[in-house]
Amino acid sequence: MNREPFVHLHVRSGFSFGFGVARPGELVGAAAGMGMRSLALTDRDGLYGIPRFLEAADGAGILPIVGAEVSTEGGHLVLLAESMDGYRSLCRLITQYRTSSEDRRRPTCPLPTLAGHNEGLVCLTGAVPFGLLPRLVLNNRREEAIGVLRSLLEAFEGRLYVELTDDETAAGRRNVGKVASFAREAGVPAVATGEVAYISPADHRLHEVLVASANLTALPGPEYRPTDRLHLRSAGEMRRLFAGYPDALANAATVAERCAGTVGLLGTVHMPQAILPAGKTAGKVLLELTVAGARRRYAKGGEPSVDEIKGRLKRELACIEALGFAPYFLIAHEAREIAKSKGIPVSGRGSAANSLVSYCLGLTQPEPFGNRLLFERFLHEERKDPPDVDLDFCSVRRDEVRFEMIRRYEHCGVAEAATVQTMSLRGGVRVAARALGHPPREIDELSRNVPTRFKDRNKVYVSLSGWEESLAEPAMKGHPLQDLERYRLLLEISAGLSGRIKEGGTHSGGMVFGTAEHHLSELVPLEPSGTEGLLRCQYDKDDLERVGLPKLDLLCLRMHTALHKAGVFASERLGRRVDPYDPPPEDKKTYALIRTGLNAGMFQLESPGQMHLSRRLRPRRFADLVAQISLFRPGPVRGDLITPYVMRRNSRESYSVILPELEEALRPTYGILVFQEQ
């Protein structure tokens, strides 16, 4: 009996939106638990889950195989990368057909397109019965099947396999035999795969519901499969299932050996290509811009000293140069300069404010020395994470900057980052209710007032016990779902769906750029974003960081728009120019208003929580506001640090620092850790 280690080569995760159930990490964990040494991920028309799949595989000691299920007009193919060239081919191919397909929801790849993007790829002819070749064979369209096979052999010479899958139905077994016979007659090797859509047979109901939801129908959905055997089978199960096809089992191991572990995306940073003057390096241009900016910023002299400024700039620039991040800073500076040249309000925020280089380039406004900001919180030579600069623009005119950047960097590729949307408990109720055939009015009633998360915002409902806790919430009193017996199936399905991957979206402003070596479409697949002239990466912001693709956030901020308009109105009324970005420092009337808690329209102080904290803390200077905003973060809130800070700030509680060595760091915040710098 064939005892080659079996490897699944056709596996769909939740990133096959509306089809797959499991997250990539769950699939890797299940495969590792079965003793498998390798696993492929081949989601539909995309590589969305590949970064987290690679990360999970690395942690589990599994050799990953990177691939995709590619839709064509008459079915699908499976393409697997056998090298980094194969990965880049796959990225280009997906970009090509996704950006040119008329139907964005169901893109298809023309067969001739494969010929131009086949380097480093192994091709499987698709699962039985819905794959491209099996569909033709099973519909007795033999001449067309032979024609398709010739085209594929020409594109993938020595790298083509006829895929065999068995869903363990009587019809399925007959179909496998027909496709296997065709492969033998054509002299093309066959390969056994599992056509995985979920981990366990028990997950089949969730798969059915997702398929029905994607097609906005009740159960059973389109292309209903009367089988629960699309699960991640063990090697033993696969050997028993394909005992009559030993060569197909052996070829699965051969393909795995060829492709496993060949795509390495983690641990490398791909810096964008900045536009530079002839004969100058990015480091040289950054030095010149930074020095010029420092002269403007510190023209009045005083503190800090020139030596302190020079010393810190030298240290920061050396770190930036060592990490190779100079081009990123230049592109961020370019976006700011575009805004300034057009009179568009712009400012920076986030950890970039800890950098004196950012301050001198005009990317951020807080002065690092006076505000005791540490560069190491932003960048460090021993931390290889890409930099992350957030620039806020007037919400009405942000796209002027965005599209000018796209125009300038079109040669290397520009796209927005993606987002990954998961299903809330309330969303799960709507999806499950529709699939179970409930009418629209009842669906609205069933989903109304359903909480989406626990009170502590950490735990996602994932089981019926979570539902029981949810139903105990006051908002659910008298809710129809309290009838547990009547709605038990709906509750179980919606609990199983909660937290599952729902669909992809577009980030609010994160832009990603290609490099000098590779167009962006060779580093990540691109697709339409829904905005004319703007493409979207298939990786979200966290996955972009995993694969070392820095994003530059060009964000809309309505407060910029409001401030700009307020400055215009005030200038017209007073007959002189009023700059809303240069208010009098520590204005007493402003702080008196903030202390009332009537903060509607005050950026970052207008939430109910901040209004309440303004009345308690009673801020009197800018440092108080910095602390107030920082206190309203998950760490201080969960650590119950707000009340002690308020008591000490208002001299209603004494304190002492635990160690004398911490006195200097903790004295400004009354002995409490408020800032990451501390």
XYZ file of C-alpha atoms in Angstrom:
678
model
C 0.000 0.000 0.000
C 1.221 3.514 -0.816
C 2.480 5.158 2.357
C 3.694 8.471 0.875
C 2.870 11.309 3.267
C -0.312 12.897 1.940
C -0.552 16.663 1.422
C -3.748 18.592 0.712
C -3.251 20.728 -2.405
C -6.739 22.250 -2.817
C -7.849 24.022 0.365
C -10.261 26.967 0.744
C -10.387 29.075 3.922
C -12.819 31.764 4.981
C -10.991 34.015 2.522
C -12.921 32.181 -0.192
C -15.701 34.584 0.718
C -19.115 32.962 0.924
C -17.687 29.444 0.640
C -14.885 28.487 3.021
C -15.454 28.302 6.772
C -12.157 28.009 8.661
C -9.509 30.657 9.213
C -6.058 29.894 7.745
C -4.566 29.379 11.200
C -7.287 26.877 12.103
C -6.576 24.855 8.965
C -2.849 24.839 9.742
C -3.526 23.757 13.324
C -5.786 20.924 12.160
C -3.238 19.724 9.592
C -0.457 19.809 12.188
C -2.694 17.870 14.568
C -3.041 15.159 11.921
C 0.732 14.924 11.608
C 0.877 16.489 8.146
C 4.156 18.100 7.163
C 2.764 20.430 4.532
C -0.475 22.152 3.455
C -1.655 24.335 0.583
C -3.983 27.313 0.738
C -5.840 27.930 -2.529
C -8.593 30.468 -1.968
C -10.883 31.585 -4.763
C -9.473 34.265 -7.051
C -7.154 35.692 -4.442
C -4.280 35.366 -2.006
C -6.066 37.263 0.795
C -5.190 34.774 3.528
C -1.624 33.952 2.489
C 0.283 36.219 4.959
C -1.467 34.834 8.045
C -1.313 31.328 6.537
C 2.478 31.628 6.213
C 2.756 32.983 9.747
C 0.641 30.160 11.172
C 2.558 27.538 9.180
C 5.870 28.912 10.423
C 4.646 28.674 14.020
C 3.339 25.121 13.567
C 6.344 23.749 11.687
C 4.255 23.142 8.560
C 5.706 23.763 5.103
C 3.219 26.055 3.334
C 2.198 25.820 -0.312
C 0.923 29.066 -1.807
C -1.746 28.891 -4.472
C -5.159 30.017 -5.657
C -8.296 28.613 -7.215
C -8.627 30.597 -10.443
C -12.096 30.979 -11.968
C -12.453 30.636 -15.727
C -15.484 30.901 -17.973
C -16.230 27.194 -17.775
C -15.010 26.199 -14.326
C -11.903 26.628 -12.196
C -8.231 25.691 -12.141
C -5.843 25.413 -9.197
C -2.455 27.117 -9.525
C 0.385 26.430 -7.074
C 3.620 28.418 -6.813
C 6.801 26.368 -7.013
C 9.072 29.392 -6.494
C 9.066 33.113 -5.764
C 8.770 33.614 -9.533
C 5.598 31.545 -9.322
C 4.257 33.735 -6.541
C 4.917 36.852 -8.611
C 3.270 35.242 -11.648
C 0.221 34.416 -9.559
C 0.029 37.989 -8.242
C 0.257 39.394 -11.783
C -2.292 36.930 -13.134
C -4.874 37.617 -10.437
C -4.344 41.354 -10.859
C -4.757 41.073 -14.633
C -8.080 39.256 -14.681
C -9.577 40.811 -11.578
C -9.001 44.337 -12.859
C -10.282 43.524 -16.365
C -13.344 41.381 -15.576
C -16.685 43.073 -16.141
C -18.293 41.217 -13.230
C -16.410 42.247 -10.074
C -18.222 39.707 -7.884
C -17.448 36.786 -10.178
C -14.248 37.568 -12.083
C -13.047 35.062 -14.660
C -9.643 34.497 -16.181
C -9.481 33.983 -19.988
C -7.331 30.960 -20.846
C -5.000 32.974 -23.131
C -4.135 35.182 -20.127
C -2.601 32.140 -18.411
C 0.045 31.873 -21.086
C 1.517 35.228 -20.151
C 1.699 34.496 -16.419
C 2.655 30.835 -16.108
C 6.284 30.983 -14.968
C 6.914 29.045 -11.754
C 3.367 27.699 -11.489
C 1.992 24.164 -11.295
C -1.540 23.751 -12.675
C -4.267 21.352 -11.513
C -7.276 21.041 -13.830
C -9.912 21.643 -11.137
C -12.022 19.602 -8.743
C -14.627 17.064 -9.824
C -17.280 17.990 -10.953
C -16.907 21.799 -11.162
C -13.331 22.185 -12.381
C -12.699 23.432 -15.919
C -11.585 20.111 -17.408
C -13.830 17.757 -15.343
C -16.924 19.760 -16.273
C -16.210 19.321 -19.981
C -15.396 15.617 -19.591
C -18.513 14.876 -17.526
C -20.743 16.777 -19.969
C -19.412 14.627 -22.821
C -17.771 17.611 -24.526
C -14.706 15.582 -25.381
C -13.366 17.683 -28.245
C -13.556 20.848 -26.134
C -11.872 18.993 -23.265
C -9.022 17.934 -25.562
C -8.668 21.524 -26.808
C -8.503 22.902 -23.263
C -5.989 20.230 -22.280
C -3.741 21.141 -25.225
C -3.839 24.818 -24.242
C -2.942 23.970 -20.656
C -0.153 21.593 -21.722
C 1.315 24.335 -23.870
C 1.221 26.828 -20.986
C 2.297 24.409 -18.227
C 4.521 21.845 -19.945
C 5.650 19.300 -17.350
C 3.667 21.153 -14.692
C 0.099 20.038 -15.422
C -1.923 17.484 -13.441
C -5.501 16.284 -13.844
C -7.143 16.756 -10.463
C -9.184 13.943 -8.903
C -11.582 14.649 -6.031
C -14.173 12.345 -4.471
C -17.061 13.723 -2.409
C -18.014 10.129 -1.419
C -21.398 10.185 -3.135
C -22.273 7.498 -5.687
C -22.285 10.074 -8.479
C -19.003 11.480 -7.222
C -17.257 8.106 -7.440
C -18.513 7.551 -10.983
C -17.336 11.020 -11.972
C -13.836 10.440 -10.569
C -13.551 7.288 -12.661
C -14.526 9.114 -15.864
C -12.024 11.936 -15.285
C -9.266 9.464 -14.344
C -9.903 7.496 -17.548
C -9.668 10.670 -19.614
C -6.339 11.537 -17.939
C -4.926 8.057 -18.705
C -5.992 8.246 -22.347
C -4.471 11.735 -22.695
C -1.233 10.675 -21.001
C -1.443 13.425 -18.374
C -0.631 12.513 -14.754
C -3.472 12.656 -12.226
C -3.250 13.992 -8.664
C -5.526 13.273 -5.698
C -6.815 16.231 -3.702
C -9.452 16.768 -1.044
C -11.241 19.949 -2.262
C -11.363 21.236 1.313
C -13.984 23.822 2.345
C -13.958 23.286 6.128
C -12.173 21.278 8.811
C -14.811 18.902 10.151
C -17.974 17.361 8.656
C -19.826 19.151 11.465
C -18.932 22.466 9.777
C -20.845 21.554 6.612
C -23.977 23.385 7.752
C -21.997 26.621 8.180
C -20.577 26.135 4.690
C -24.069 25.691 3.261
C -25.311 28.811 5.013
C -22.364 30.873 3.743
C -22.951 29.723 0.158
C -26.660 30.554 0.401
C -25.879 33.944 1.933
C -23.378 34.811 -0.799
C -26.099 34.151 -3.361
C -28.872 35.833 -1.298
C -30.957 32.655 -1.277
C -32.393 30.285 1.280
C -31.052 26.754 1.713
C -30.167 24.883 -0.406
C -28.062 27.407 -2.290
C -26.748 27.263 -5.869
C -24.628 24.244 -6.781
C -25.861 22.432 -3.672
C -23.667 19.441 -2.789
C -25.516 16.658 -0.926
C -22.400 15.710 1.011
C -20.552 16.763 4.139
C -17.258 15.352 2.872
C -15.513 18.573 1.870
C -13.589 18.470 5.126
C -9.883 18.227 5.861
C -9.424 14.466 5.678
C -6.568 12.675 7.384
C -3.839 11.009 5.337
C -5.354 7.625 6.186
C -8.774 8.684 4.903
C -7.282 9.952 1.658
C -5.307 6.730 1.118
C -8.445 4.626 1.634
C -10.502 6.894 -0.616
C -7.990 6.787 -3.473
C -6.739 3.232 -2.980
C -7.559 2.551 -6.620
C -5.440 5.493 -7.785
C -1.983 4.999 -6.209
C -0.247 7.130 -8.839
C -2.567 10.060 -8.030
C -1.651 9.752 -4.345
C 2.067 9.584 -5.177
C 1.742 12.645 -7.406
C 0.225 14.643 -4.532
C 3.450 14.051 -2.623
C 5.496 14.915 -5.737
C 3.698 18.237 -6.236
C 4.026 19.025 -2.534
C 7.759 18.325 -2.661
C 7.972 20.661 -5.626
C 6.042 23.554 -4.079
C 6.266 23.323 -0.274
C 8.143 26.123 1.462
C 9.157 27.847 -1.764
C 7.434 31.193 -1.102
C 9.036 33.281 1.633
C 7.271 36.574 2.310
C 7.892 37.049 6.020
C 10.838 38.978 7.422
C 11.569 41.159 4.380
C 10.688 44.849 4.043
C 9.901 46.192 0.567
C 10.633 49.915 0.599
C 8.779 52.038 -1.960
C 10.702 53.764 -4.724
C 10.858 57.516 -4.109
C 11.230 59.954 -6.989
C 14.771 61.372 -6.673
C 16.817 64.086 -8.409
C 19.426 62.693 -10.791
C 22.588 61.523 -9.062
C 21.202 61.638 -5.512
C 20.327 58.847 -3.112
C 17.254 58.751 -0.892
C 19.462 59.128 2.182
C 21.165 62.214 0.788
C 17.872 63.915 -0.138
C 16.372 63.080 3.258
C 19.403 64.607 5.011
C 19.088 67.813 3.007
C 15.344 68.173 3.635
C 15.736 67.403 7.337
C 18.538 69.933 7.881
C 16.581 72.627 6.029
C 13.517 71.828 8.108
C 15.502 71.940 11.358
C 16.756 75.436 10.488
C 13.169 76.608 9.961
C 11.773 74.909 13.047
C 14.491 76.118 15.410
C 15.264 79.491 13.823
C 14.551 81.358 17.082
C 17.265 79.515 19.025
C 16.908 78.683 22.719
C 16.148 75.170 23.930
C 17.071 72.626 22.721
C 20.661 73.505 21.875
C 22.124 73.165 18.402
C 24.301 70.291 19.597
C 21.280 68.444 20.996
C 19.425 68.863 17.696
C 22.421 67.737 15.652
C 23.057 64.747 17.897
C 19.481 63.490 17.775
C 19.134 64.041 14.018
C 22.379 62.153 13.440
C 21.102 59.227 15.526
C 17.662 59.138 13.884
C 18.985 59.470 10.337
C 21.530 56.723 10.961
C 18.744 54.399 12.132
C 16.523 55.277 9.163
C 19.408 54.711 6.743
C 20.388 51.403 8.374
C 16.824 50.119 8.068
C 16.525 51.390 4.493
C 13.468 53.512 5.290
C 14.596 56.831 3.736
C 12.386 56.466 0.604
C 9.303 56.073 2.788
C 9.948 59.389 4.559
C 10.485 61.111 1.223
C 7.163 59.837 -0.145
C 5.360 60.970 3.029
C 7.011 64.390 2.690
C 5.964 64.516 -0.961
C 2.317 63.910 -0.042
C 2.489 66.715 2.509
C 4.076 69.082 -0.008
C 1.355 68.337 -2.553
C -1.264 69.284 0.038
C 0.572 72.480 1.018
C 0.976 73.531 -2.612
C -2.779 73.162 -3.107
C -3.720 74.891 0.143
C -5.128 71.683 1.628
C -4.935 71.443 5.444
C -2.679 68.569 6.532
C -1.170 67.267 9.779
C 0.439 64.084 11.050
C -0.305 61.893 14.030
C 0.647 58.603 15.617
C 4.033 57.329 16.732
C 5.755 59.265 13.924
C 5.430 62.304 16.215
C 8.212 60.752 18.305
C 10.651 61.439 15.486
C 12.622 64.683 15.171
C 13.075 63.878 11.473
C 9.283 63.785 11.069
C 9.019 67.110 12.905
C 11.664 68.753 10.718
C 9.992 67.450 7.552
C 6.725 69.022 8.686
C 4.986 65.636 8.948
C 4.137 66.144 12.630
C 3.669 69.168 14.895
C 4.603 68.269 18.521
C 8.166 69.343 19.314
C 9.989 66.145 20.420
C 12.402 67.640 22.980
C 9.892 69.727 24.915
C 7.346 66.918 24.921
C 9.914 64.279 25.934
C 9.119 62.064 22.946
C 11.357 59.038 22.389
C 12.353 58.134 18.841
C 12.666 54.474 19.827
C 8.919 54.237 20.284
C 8.656 54.901 16.538
C 11.684 53.116 15.090
C 14.564 51.011 16.353
C 17.354 49.225 14.493
C 16.581 45.944 16.255
C 12.901 46.163 15.314
C 12.426 45.600 11.591
C 8.752 46.650 11.454
C 8.004 49.065 8.605
C 7.366 52.683 9.656
C 3.754 53.858 9.792
C 3.053 57.542 9.193
C -0.530 58.835 9.395
C -1.304 62.069 7.550
C -4.702 63.716 7.999
C -6.128 65.919 5.261
C -9.209 68.058 4.792
C -11.930 65.471 4.152
C -13.300 67.375 1.152
C -9.958 67.600 -0.665
C -7.997 64.524 0.453
C -8.544 62.762 -2.873
C -6.705 65.537 -4.722
C -3.551 64.427 -2.896
C -4.317 60.750 -3.244
C -4.852 60.819 -6.997
C -1.822 63.047 -7.561
C 0.285 60.451 -5.726
C -1.247 57.714 -7.907
C -0.372 59.711 -11.033
C 3.226 60.232 -9.933
C 3.852 56.634 -8.857
C 1.818 54.766 -11.466
C 5.047 53.392 -12.951
C 5.718 51.246 -9.846
C 2.105 50.610 -8.814
C -0.039 52.208 -6.113
C -3.070 50.750 -4.322
C -5.145 51.087 -1.192
C -4.787 48.597 1.648
C -7.665 46.195 2.219
C -9.685 45.482 5.329
C -11.029 42.130 6.479
C -14.578 42.234 7.776
C -15.742 39.542 10.141
C -19.279 38.603 11.033
C -20.797 39.984 14.229
C -23.359 38.044 16.219
C -26.076 40.334 14.869
C -24.830 39.803 11.321
C -24.781 36.055 11.941
C -28.440 36.189 12.954
C -29.362 37.913 9.684
C -27.346 35.483 7.554
C -28.659 32.394 9.358
C -32.263 33.625 9.349
C -32.191 34.322 5.602
C -30.673 30.900 4.875
C -33.331 29.212 7.017
C -36.055 30.923 5.016
C -37.347 33.527 7.480
C -39.125 36.444 5.753
C -37.403 39.879 5.679
C -39.647 41.458 8.334
C -38.967 38.614 10.763
C -35.228 38.823 10.048
C -35.316 42.495 11.073
C -37.141 41.624 14.279
C -34.775 38.775 15.147
C -31.622 40.839 14.628
C -32.839 44.001 16.380
C -30.969 44.875 19.628
C -28.707 41.816 19.405
C -25.354 42.787 21.010
C -22.298 42.097 18.910
C -19.686 41.568 21.644
C -19.358 41.112 25.362
C -19.192 44.198 27.543
C -15.405 44.051 27.908
C -15.119 44.193 24.072
C -12.661 41.313 24.105
C -14.621 38.118 23.695
C -16.514 37.374 20.516
C -19.552 35.107 20.878
C -18.502 31.790 19.483
C -20.847 29.265 21.079
C -24.361 28.818 22.412
C -23.132 29.617 25.919
C -22.201 33.032 24.526
C -25.752 33.390 23.303
C -27.119 32.583 26.740
C -25.030 35.397 28.210
C -26.168 37.702 25.431
C -29.823 36.914 26.033
C -29.357 37.945 29.667
C -28.523 41.511 28.615
C -31.227 44.096 29.486
C -31.609 45.121 25.833
C -32.697 41.546 25.015
C -35.547 41.434 27.514
C -38.667 40.142 25.760
C -36.704 39.527 22.541
C -38.108 36.823 20.197
C -34.826 34.890 20.461
C -35.617 34.221 24.129
C -37.687 31.334 22.739
C -34.707 28.968 22.772
C -36.578 25.902 21.580
C -38.112 27.625 18.567
C -34.891 29.302 17.456
C -32.299 26.794 18.668
C -31.007 26.009 15.157
C -30.760 29.707 14.276
C -28.915 30.413 17.524
C -26.448 27.598 16.935
C -25.719 28.614 13.336
C -25.373 32.328 14.131
C -23.053 31.532 17.052
C -20.917 29.409 14.712
C -20.797 32.215 12.148
C -19.811 34.910 14.647
C -16.230 36.015 14.116
C -15.983 34.196 10.777
C -14.546 36.015 7.784
C -17.314 37.807 5.920
C -15.778 39.837 3.098
C -13.011 42.210 2.126
C -13.230 45.976 2.166
C -11.085 49.031 1.457
C -8.981 50.793 4.078
C -9.897 54.389 4.828
C -6.640 55.746 3.417
C -3.664 53.366 3.669
C -1.685 53.511 0.419
C 0.920 50.957 -0.658
C 3.618 51.503 -3.296
C 5.735 49.269 -5.512
C 9.511 49.146 -5.271
C 12.444 49.764 -7.591
C 12.720 45.995 -8.138
C 9.065 45.002 -8.416
C 5.809 46.562 -9.545
C 3.279 46.398 -6.733
C 1.269 43.792 -8.686
C 4.224 41.389 -8.279
C 4.246 41.807 -4.500
C 0.505 41.487 -3.817
C -2.525 40.881 -6.058
C -4.542 44.006 -6.867
C -8.259 44.353 -7.563
C -10.853 47.117 -8.086
C -11.633 49.060 -4.910
C -15.040 50.385 -5.891
C -13.625 53.871 -6.472
C -12.878 54.757 -10.077
C -9.142 54.923 -10.722
C -8.208 53.372 -7.380
C -7.039 49.778 -6.954
C -6.970 47.776 -3.722
C -4.419 45.285 -2.403
C -5.710 41.881 -1.347
C -3.844 42.164 1.987
C -5.171 44.138 4.940
C -3.047 46.490 7.047
C -1.857 43.767 9.440
C -1.031 41.372 6.604
C 0.856 44.104 4.763
C 3.009 44.504 7.863
C 3.535 40.732 7.991
C 4.946 40.694 4.460
C 6.942 43.915 4.862
C 4.896 46.268 2.687
C 4.743 49.675 4.418
C 1.551 51.669 4.024
C 1.278 55.429 4.104
C -2.009 56.576 5.618
C -3.582 59.508 3.762
C -6.685 59.968 5.872
C -9.749 62.193 5.786
C -10.301 64.367 8.853
C -13.509 66.386 8.949
C -12.095 68.520 11.750
C -9.519 69.885 9.288
C -12.376 70.920 7.032
C -14.256 72.527 9.935
C -11.174 74.389 11.205
C -10.336 75.663 7.741
C -13.860 76.955 7.214
C -13.916 78.485 10.700
C -10.672 80.328 9.912
C -12.157 81.679 6.688
C -15.356 82.854 8.416
C -13.442 84.443 11.319
C -11.062 86.220 8.960
C -13.954 87.640 6.953
C -15.792 88.778 10.079
C -12.783 90.405 11.784
C -11.227 91.863 8.657
C -7.850 90.253 9.376
C -6.325 86.819 8.834
C -7.132 84.342 11.601
C -5.092 81.114 11.595
C -7.107 78.353 13.325
C -3.905 76.286 13.565
C -2.074 78.899 15.624
C -4.295 79.629 18.646
C -3.014 81.521 21.699
C -1.262 79.035 23.998
C -2.936 77.928 27.241
C -6.001 80.156 26.676
C -7.919 80.241 29.976
C -11.365 80.647 28.421
C -10.807 77.582 26.254
C -9.879 75.417 29.237
C -12.815 76.772 31.237
C -15.130 75.598 28.447
C -13.469 72.168 28.289
C -13.942 71.737 32.042
C -17.726 72.063 31.603
C -17.687 68.894 29.479
C -19.595 70.647 26.682
C -17.076 69.384 24.161
C -19.131 68.670 21.041
C -16.985 69.637 18.058
C -13.689 69.367 19.947
C -11.444 66.846 18.212
C -10.740 63.775 20.397
C -12.660 65.314 23.335
C -16.230 64.957 22.085
C -17.040 61.350 22.993
C -19.340 60.843 26.015
C -16.440 59.310 27.938
C -14.125 62.248 27.258
C -16.855 64.744 28.135
C -17.316 63.025 31.487
C -13.560 62.832 32.088
C -13.189 66.558 31.285
C -15.510 67.368 34.175
C -13.629 65.044 36.528
C -10.048 65.869 35.557
C -10.630 69.624 35.088
C -7.713 70.254 32.657
C -5.949 73.641 32.866
C -3.043 73.219 30.441
C -2.114 71.340 27.299
C -0.247 68.620 29.225
C -3.492 67.815 31.050
C -5.262 67.240 27.726
C -2.459 64.989 26.498
C -2.805 62.877 29.647
C -6.608 62.907 29.439
C -6.676 61.567 25.891
C -3.998 58.988 26.699
C -5.862 57.768 29.780
C -8.879 56.903 27.685
C -7.107 53.937 26.083
C -7.613 50.198 26.672
C -4.577 49.802 28.981
C -5.359 52.545 31.502
C -9.095 51.779 31.377
C -8.633 48.064 32.076
C -5.975 48.826 34.677
C -8.414 51.156 36.482
C -5.863 53.990 36.374
C -8.218 56.865 35.539
C -9.632 57.413 39.027
C -6.229 57.375 40.818
C -4.868 59.823 38.237
C -7.829 62.190 38.666
C -7.555 62.028 42.470
C -3.819 62.751 42.439
C -4.047 65.427 39.760
C -6.621 67.304 41.869
C -4.628 66.824 45.123
C -7.226 64.537 46.661
C -4.891 61.572 47.048
C -1.209 61.328 47.945
C 1.189 58.974 46.185
C 4.741 57.711 46.236
C 6.834 56.166 43.474
C 7.773 52.524 44.027
C 11.483 53.005 43.236
C 13.600 56.170 43.377
C 14.921 55.336 39.906
C 11.385 55.796 38.506
C 10.823 59.207 40.088
C 11.888 61.267 37.069
C 9.815 59.201 34.635
C 6.634 59.013 36.719
C 6.556 62.404 38.475
C 4.814 64.229 35.555
C 1.916 61.729 35.697
C 1.645 61.487 39.506
C 3.241 58.038 39.776
C 0.974 56.400 37.176
C 2.050 54.821 33.884
C 0.129 56.750 31.246
C 2.391 56.933 28.192
C 4.215 54.190 26.308
C 7.426 56.219 26.642
C 7.258 55.645 30.388
